[in-house]
Amino acid sequence: MGENDDADIIEHHVEEEMEKRGARSHAASSSSFPESVTPSDRDREGHSGTQSSHRLLAYSDALISIIATVMILPVAHTKVEDNEELRQSVQLLLTTKIAVYLMTFMIVTVAWAAHIRLFQVIVRIDDCLALLNLACMMLITFLPYTFSLMATFPENVLGILLFCGCVMVIGVIQCLIVLYAFSRPFLLNEQIQISEHQTFYREHILKVIMRVPLMCFIASIFSFIFFQLSYALLAIVIFLPYISQSLKWCRNKAIGQVEETPDSMMFYTYLPNEPLSKERVEAFSDGVYAIVATLLILDICEDNVPDPSVVEKQFGGSLVAALQVYGPEFLAYFGSFATVGLLWFTHHSLFLHVTKTTRFMGLLNTFSLAFVGGLPLAYQLTHEFPDNSRNELEAIQISCVIIFFAGIFQLAIWVVALYSEQETLHPYVRYGGREHVFMLAKLALYPCVALGTFFLTCILSKFSAPIFHLMEITVPFAFLLLRLLVRIGLALLRLIFCPDRPDTRSIVVEEDETRVPFNALVT
Amino acid sequence: MGENDDADIIEHHVEEEMEKRGARSHAASSSSFPESVTPSDRDREGHSGTQSSHRLLAYSDALISIIATVMILPVAHTKVEDNEELRQSVQLLLTTKIAVYLMTFMIVTVAWAAHIRLFQVIVRIDDCLALLNLACMMLITFLPYTFSLMATFPENVLGILLFCGCVMVIGVIQCLIVLYAFSRPFLLNEQIQISEHQTFYREHILKVIMRVPLMCFIASIFSFIFFQLSYALLAIVIFLPYISQSLKWCRNKAIGQVEETPDSMMFYTYLPNEPLSKERVEAFSDGVYAIVATLLILDICEDNVPDPSVVEKQFGGSLVAALQVYGPEFLAYFGSFATVGLLWFTHHSLFLHVTKTTRFMGLLNTFSLAFVGGLPLAYQLTHEFPDNSRNELEAIQISCVIIFFAGIFQLAIWVVALYSEQETLHPYVRYGGREHVFMLAKLALYPCVALGTFFLTCILSKFSAPIFHLMEITVPFAFLLLRLLVRIGLALLRLIFCPDRPDTRSIVVEEDETRVPFNALVT
């Protein structure tokens, strides 16, 4: 390609310009590369392998979200017989598996939060860090298995030892990552790069990271002496930062601000209002919603294609008749997909108006996602039982409970965001904002529908799964009509209560406008 | 929250500033919202629900990549017996399932490419478009099932009808999306927004989109008369754009540029060098790699936790002894994870230096991903057979073939990119660039290793699966040493062949520097 003359270069640049305007005007596509070729990088000879960490983090988020969610499959695949004798043992097994699922979800999300914190400090990567991170991911994906072992053989030390071993190796790899990154400061967060306390930061971060492997080491030693103590230690490892920091935060709120030096507070603080990368929270949530939506069709593809010989023998060669047996499952699939899709949709609407994600909001989001992850179980249950049986009713109730909690935790995120709306919400949706009521209606729709259905099942004491799934499919239309309904409702309210006062919206706009020049003055 | 005074606002802004510097300096987090609240948007009353489409597309990518990949599971779960009699029928079944997998992958990626094209035209969304898109996704996730039906009952019209029905509904939804978006031009690409030929664009896009449902409609009618013809029609539907445009492209290359009006050429051209959103290609690839890596651990978690009663009876209560049976599977897991992780790593390194993705590169990427999706099958095969059996050798050879093709198509992407390097590659990795040789070595490592192992198995005619997996685990270290080795090799070559000429790197740097001012002049 030696014949490139000036005309070529001009053409290339014109094309680039056109492409930039032509393609989606999203910043990431244009910013992912330039970040790694800024002039300051070029000057540093030998650092040419330095890269933006964006895609590595997206991949890690995808891996972790899938790992957190797939552990619902062993739960969903447990066959629940309609037989009273077997029921006891199956229910015990089911409870164990659900506990494993929830604990795995918790542990994996804790590991994920640690990963976010680590890569809020290290903002650029090179090949070596990418490979170390992959090794870390490999061990994180192995954690669910060690957890299954612990749940199946609670009195055997092997599960504890394997789990502790994994966590210790992950800790060591994370320490290596930190040491490597601090030995090449251009990989670090700009703030730490220019800070005088770099060594202090390194020590602080290493201390925080090493705490977990150390506890696990002690737990693994105790497992030989008195294994119950090991479990207690492991539980402390996971929940200690939450408990201690919640207590500290409550105390601070109660007796007034006892500020530590802001320099040491920026990273690894575990405070409830510590910022959590919004982008990564979104990526993780997307991963969970996507895998949950597709787990459903996976089951259908594996189980619901009838065997040709069976069709020949039992249905006289009529495929339509053979597929009619699976009818309820298809309905259940479309109903569940609609529910997952719409829960994603409300999540998407919510985070579109959130400007900063805090640690506490992340925790609530995790709870919401844990229930979303339970939807494949609900799907499995609702189409498994014969019509109008007691079990079918219970299955529908379980589905309602799962959907209710998935929705109510989303609502809780918004409530928490409203609590400090100046920092975390866009003016549009703040209290009194233009979109405030509409957002509330959007977030409240699913909890309300689920609650309503739940009480309906209690009152009617019979309810058909197909009707339930048809309801699920019709909810999207409720969302389409929502904006209309909210507007009509608000207009009516305004007409009734204050027909001649100017409406609140214009006040908000005025307030907005008085605020804008001041902001411009500050920044 | 009425007590917000000036001090609060200042504090808030200082915090925002700190956060911006503190958090990962990625543009998406700061740009995803401001896009939807630019002053020009505020002016348009009633359009307040308009949103950046970024996250919707990321979620769609995740869904589609998972759907494309999970169809390998029915293949991987087919039990291959070591029994000569059964082998024939099982191999037939396996071939059918592999065909289903590959065809599903192809069809889903075609749907994905259509989705990219659509949302390169529509760059902003509102609630209505988001819901329409979710409906579209629901039907796309249902396609694999209709395909399984077609493969299991090739002579039954039901599969064809279901498939055609889905495709037609998807087409209608896409048309609705286009009509809706063109009725609200602020949702469109800026280029179309300011264009005078908006109506022409709409007609053109609708025509392209409607082509597929129309063909499917004809195919579904023919399925009642002569069903073989329907399959031929469906094959044409899928491959027609590729074939016709490749032919047109070849003709253009042969008899000279027959340019159409550039105005009609920007979108929906199907030319091999039509730009394809790089960001979405990356997101889709990430999804495939992530799901492949985690499918492995999913199988382990479901199948490899021994039953307590079995451990008690067969192994005298020794869990370690019971788990030793699964030893090869754990090794296979770590080996496969390392392979998937490193293939992702080379993909990541490659696309970091790609500045523009074309349609042809996207196609090669799809081929590479289709083989990556086959890795769970390789994993399943390699640990299933007894040591040193004929089958084990074949399983290792299949693994090598899969890895080889996954790697060679990545290399092909780079070669294609080099062919028009002025447009598609960053100067660093262009021919003669600083990182050129290193990138080549990185991309060539896996094909070389796989090919070497394949011939080794042919020569030795025996090879143990554990050794194969240990090899897989040691490859990362080859990557770590690669940079060192390439440097030593280059230095040696330079020392031997041209000891006193200045090395090529400095020439490249000079060339770079002479180019920079000119670029600055153009832009």
PDB file of N, CA and C in Angstrom, chain A residues 34-80:
ATOM      1  N   PRO A  34      -8.893   6.961  20.617  1.00  0.00           N
ATOM      2  CA  PRO A  34      -8.082   8.153  20.853  1.00  0.00           C
ATOM      3  C   PRO A  34      -7.489   8.196  22.253  1.00  0.00           C
ATOM      4  N   GLU A  35      -8.212   7.639  23.221  1.00  0.00           N
ATOM      5  CA  GLU A  35      -7.684   7.625  24.584  1.00  0.00           C
ATOM      6  C   GLU A  35      -6.300   7.022  24.662  1.00  0.00           C
ATOM      7  N   SER A  36      -6.064   5.997  23.826  1.00  0.00           N
ATOM      8  CA  SER A  36      -4.797   5.297  23.951  1.00  0.00           C
ATOM      9  C   SER A  36      -3.736   5.876  23.038  1.00  0.00           C
ATOM     10  N   VAL A  37      -4.072   6.896  22.277  1.00  0.00           N
ATOM     11  CA  VAL A  37      -3.052   7.463  21.402  1.00  0.00           C
ATOM     12  C   VAL A  37      -2.927   8.971  21.577  1.00  0.00           C
ATOM     13  N   THR A  38      -3.245   9.464  22.771  1.00  0.00           N
ATOM     14  CA  THR A  38      -3.046  10.879  23.018  1.00  0.00           C
ATOM     15  C   THR A  38      -1.562  11.178  22.895  1.00  0.00           C
ATOM     16  N   PRO A  39      -1.219  12.410  22.506  1.00  0.00           N
ATOM     17  CA  PRO A  39       0.191  12.731  22.291  1.00  0.00           C
ATOM     18  C   PRO A  39       1.053  12.385  23.495  1.00  0.00           C
ATOM     19  N   SER A  40       0.502  12.564  24.704  1.00  0.00           N
ATOM     20  CA  SER A  40       1.315  12.312  25.883  1.00  0.00           C
ATOM     21  C   SER A  40       1.744  10.854  25.942  1.00  0.00           C
ATOM     22  N   ASP A  41       0.906   9.964  25.381  1.00  0.00           N
ATOM     23  CA  ASP A  41       1.286   8.554  25.354  1.00  0.00           C
ATOM     24  C   ASP A  41       2.412   8.307  24.367  1.00  0.00           C
ATOM     25  N   ARG A  42       2.301   8.989  23.243  1.00  0.00           N
ATOM     26  CA  ARG A  42       3.291   8.759  22.201  1.00  0.00           C
ATOM     27  C   ARG A  42       4.684   9.097  22.701  1.00  0.00           C
ATOM     28  N   ASP A  43       4.739  10.114  23.550  1.00  0.00           N
ATOM     29  CA  ASP A  43       6.042  10.545  24.032  1.00  0.00           C
ATOM     30  C   ASP A  43       6.705   9.468  24.867  1.00  0.00           C
ATOM     31  N   ARG A  44       5.901   8.755  25.630  1.00  0.00           N
ATOM     32  CA  ARG A  44       6.487   7.752  26.506  1.00  0.00           C
ATOM     33  C   ARG A  44       6.889   6.532  25.684  1.00  0.00           C
ATOM     34  N   GLU A  45       8.122   6.437  25.402  1.00  0.00           N
ATOM     35  CA  GLU A  45       8.612   5.301  24.617  1.00  0.00           C
ATOM     36  C   GLU A  45       8.421   4.015  25.414  1.00  0.00           C
ATOM     37  N   GLY A  46       7.916   2.990  24.738  1.00  0.00           N
ATOM     38  CA  GLY A  46       7.802   1.680  25.398  1.00  0.00           C
ATOM     39  C   GLY A  46       6.457   1.452  26.029  1.00  0.00           C
ATOM     40  N   HIS A  47       5.625   2.485  26.123  1.00  0.00           N
ATOM     41  CA  HIS A  47       4.295   2.282  26.715  1.00  0.00           C
ATOM     42  C   HIS A  47       3.231   2.145  25.635  1.00  0.00           C
ATOM     43  N   SER A  48       3.654   1.798  24.451  1.00  0.00           N
ATOM     44  CA  SER A  48       2.709   1.792  23.345  1.00  0.00           C
ATOM     45  C   SER A  48       1.626   0.737  23.527  1.00  0.00           C
ATOM     46  N   GLY A  49       1.866  -0.246  24.420  1.00  0.00           N
ATOM     47  CA  GLY A  49       0.863  -1.277  24.630  1.00  0.00           C
ATOM     48  C   GLY A  49      -0.269  -0.849  25.552  1.00  0.00           C
ATOM     49  N   THR A  50      -0.204   0.391  26.045  1.00  0.00           N
ATOM     50  CA  THR A  50      -1.225   0.860  26.973  1.00  0.00           C
ATOM     51  C   THR A  50      -2.561   1.033  26.272  1.00  0.00           C
ATOM     52  N   GLN A  51      -3.643   0.623  26.933  1.00  0.00           N
ATOM     53  CA  GLN A  51      -4.955   0.621  26.290  1.00  0.00           C
ATOM     54  C   GLN A  51      -6.012   1.149  27.242  1.00  0.00           C
ATOM     55  N   SER A  52      -7.084   1.617  26.646  1.00  0.00           N
ATOM     56  CA  SER A  52      -8.245   1.965  27.452  1.00  0.00           C
ATOM     57  C   SER A  52      -8.837   0.687  28.036  1.00  0.00           C
ATOM     58  N   SER A  53      -9.290   0.772  29.274  1.00  0.00           N
ATOM     59  CA  SER A  53      -9.770  -0.446  29.937  1.00  0.00           C
ATOM     60  C   SER A  53     -11.230  -0.732  29.639  1.00  0.00           C
ATOM     61  N   HIS A  54     -11.862   0.101  28.803  1.00  0.00           N
ATOM     62  CA  HIS A  54     -13.317   0.012  28.623  1.00  0.00           C
ATOM     63  C   HIS A  54     -13.797  -1.393  28.279  1.00  0.00           C
ATOM     64  N   ARG A  55     -13.201  -1.993  27.250  1.00  0.00           N
ATOM     65  CA  ARG A  55     -13.748  -3.255  26.769  1.00  0.00           C
ATOM     66  C   ARG A  55     -13.440  -4.399  27.720  1.00  0.00           C
ATOM     67  N   LEU A  56     -12.273  -4.344  28.365  1.00  0.00           N
ATOM     68  CA  LEU A  56     -11.943  -5.366  29.364  1.00  0.00           C
ATOM     69  C   LEU A  56     -13.000  -5.387  30.456  1.00  0.00           C
ATOM     70  N   LEU A  57     -13.425  -4.202  30.877  1.00  0.00           N
ATOM     71  CA  LEU A  57     -14.405  -4.116  31.952  1.00  0.00           C
ATOM     72  C   LEU A  57     -15.767  -4.598  31.474  1.00  0.00           C
ATOM     73  N   ALA A  58     -16.115  -4.248  30.222  1.00  0.00           N
ATOM     74  CA  ALA A  58     -17.395  -4.705  29.688  1.00  0.00           C
ATOM     75  C   ALA A  58     -17.428  -6.233  29.636  1.00  0.00           C
ATOM     76  N   TYR A  59     -16.319  -6.823  29.215  1.00  0.00           N
ATOM     77  CA  TYR A  59     -16.244  -8.283  29.141  1.00  0.00           C
ATOM     78  C   TYR A  59     -16.338  -8.895  30.538  1.00  0.00           C
ATOM     79  N   SER A  60     -15.625  -8.297  31.502  1.00  0.00           N
ATOM     80  CA  SER A  60     -15.683  -8.806  32.876  1.00  0.00           C
ATOM     81  C   SER A  60     -17.110  -8.716  33.415  1.00  0.00           C
ATOM     82  N   ASP A  61     -17.775  -7.594  33.132  1.00  0.00           N
ATOM     83  CA  ASP A  61     -19.165  -7.440  33.584  1.00  0.00           C
ATOM     84  C   ASP A  61     -20.045  -8.530  33.002  1.00  0.00           C
ATOM     85  N   ALA A  62     -19.858  -8.809  31.701  1.00  0.00           N
ATOM     86  CA  ALA A  62     -20.674  -9.834  31.059  1.00  0.00           C
ATOM     87  C   ALA A  62     -20.432 -11.190  31.721  1.00  0.00           C
ATOM     88  N   LEU A  63     -19.151 -11.525  31.937  1.00  0.00           N
ATOM     89  CA  LEU A  63     -18.821 -12.814  32.557  1.00  0.00           C
ATOM     90  C   LEU A  63     -19.450 -12.918  33.940  1.00  0.00           C
ATOM     91  N   ILE A  64     -19.257 -11.884  34.755  1.00  0.00           N
ATOM     92  CA  ILE A  64     -19.712 -11.960  36.138  1.00  0.00           C
ATOM     93  C   ILE A  64     -21.226 -12.006  36.211  1.00  0.00           C
ATOM     94  N   SER A  65     -21.900 -11.231  35.336  1.00  0.00           N
ATOM     95  CA  SER A  65     -23.365 -11.238  35.407  1.00  0.00           C
ATOM     96  C   SER A  65     -23.917 -12.598  35.002  1.00  0.00           C
ATOM     97  N   ILE A  66     -23.300 -13.226  34.006  1.00  0.00           N
ATOM     98  CA  ILE A  66     -23.786 -14.543  33.587  1.00  0.00           C
ATOM     99  C   ILE A  66     -23.564 -15.553  34.705  1.00  0.00           C
ATOM    100  N   ILE A  67     -22.364 -15.529  35.289  1.00  0.00           N
ATOM    101  CA  ILE A  67     -22.049 -16.467  36.365  1.00  0.00           C
ATOM    102  C   ILE A  67     -23.011 -16.300  37.533  1.00  0.00           C
ATOM    103  N   ALA A  68     -23.329 -15.043  37.840  1.00  0.00           N
ATOM    104  CA  ALA A  68     -24.227 -14.798  38.971  1.00  0.00           C
ATOM    105  C   ALA A  68     -25.606 -15.388  38.701  1.00  0.00           C
ATOM    106  N   THR A  69     -26.019 -15.382  37.437  1.00  0.00           N
ATOM    107  CA  THR A  69     -27.402 -15.737  37.124  1.00  0.00           C
ATOM    108  C   THR A  69     -27.602 -17.208  36.803  1.00  0.00           C
ATOM    109  N   VAL A  70     -26.605 -17.846  36.173  1.00  0.00           N
ATOM    110  CA  VAL A  70     -26.858 -19.212  35.690  1.00  0.00           C
ATOM    111  C   VAL A  70     -27.084 -20.193  36.828  1.00  0.00           C
ATOM    112  N   MET A  71     -26.695 -19.829  38.046  1.00  0.00           N
ATOM    113  CA  MET A  71     -26.897 -20.772  39.143  1.00  0.00           C
ATOM    114  C   MET A  71     -28.378 -20.973  39.466  1.00  0.00           C
ATOM    115  N   ILE A  72     -29.244 -20.210  38.813  1.00  0.00           N
ATOM    116  CA  ILE A  72     -30.673 -20.469  38.983  1.00  0.00           C
ATOM    117  C   ILE A  72     -31.078 -21.734  38.219  1.00  0.00           C
ATOM    118  N   LEU A  73     -30.289 -22.127  37.233  1.00  0.00           N
ATOM    119  CA  LEU A  73     -30.664 -23.284  36.408  1.00  0.00           C
ATOM    120  C   LEU A  73     -30.810 -24.571  37.213  1.00  0.00           C
ATOM    121  N   PRO A  74     -29.840 -24.917  38.089  1.00  0.00           N
ATOM    122  CA  PRO A  74     -30.050 -26.124  38.894  1.00  0.00           C
ATOM    123  C   PRO A  74     -31.336 -26.053  39.715  1.00  0.00           C
ATOM    124  N   VAL A  75     -31.716 -24.844  40.146  1.00  0.00           N
ATOM    125  CA  VAL A  75     -32.976 -24.696  40.881  1.00  0.00           C
ATOM    126  C   VAL A  75     -34.153 -24.959  39.947  1.00  0.00           C
ATOM    127  N   ALA A  76     -34.122 -24.292  38.777  1.00  0.00           N
ATOM    128  CA  ALA A  76     -35.262 -24.389  37.866  1.00  0.00           C
ATOM    129  C   ALA A  76     -35.418 -25.802  37.319  1.00  0.00           C
ATOM    130  N   HIS A  77     -34.305 -26.522  37.195  1.00  0.00           N
ATOM    131  CA  HIS A  77     -34.380 -27.862  36.618  1.00  0.00           C
ATOM    132  C   HIS A  77     -34.767 -28.946  37.620  1.00  0.00           C
ATOM    133  N   THR A  78     -34.902 -28.571  38.901  1.00  0.00           N
ATOM    134  CA  THR A  78     -35.339 -29.557  39.876  1.00  0.00           C
ATOM    135  C   THR A  78     -36.798 -29.896  39.613  1.00  0.00           C
ATOM    136  N   LYS A  79     -37.071 -31.183  39.406  1.00  0.00           N
ATOM    137  CA  LYS A  79     -38.447 -31.583  39.102  1.00  0.00           C
ATOM    138  C   LYS A  79     -39.263 -31.625  40.386  1.00  0.00           C
ATOM    139  N   VAL A  80     -40.326 -30.836  40.407  1.00  0.00           N
ATOM    140  CA  VAL A  80     -41.206 -30.846  41.575  1.00  0.00           C
ATOM    141  C   VAL A  80     -42.390 -31.757  41.248  1.00  0.00           C
TER     142      VAL A  80
END
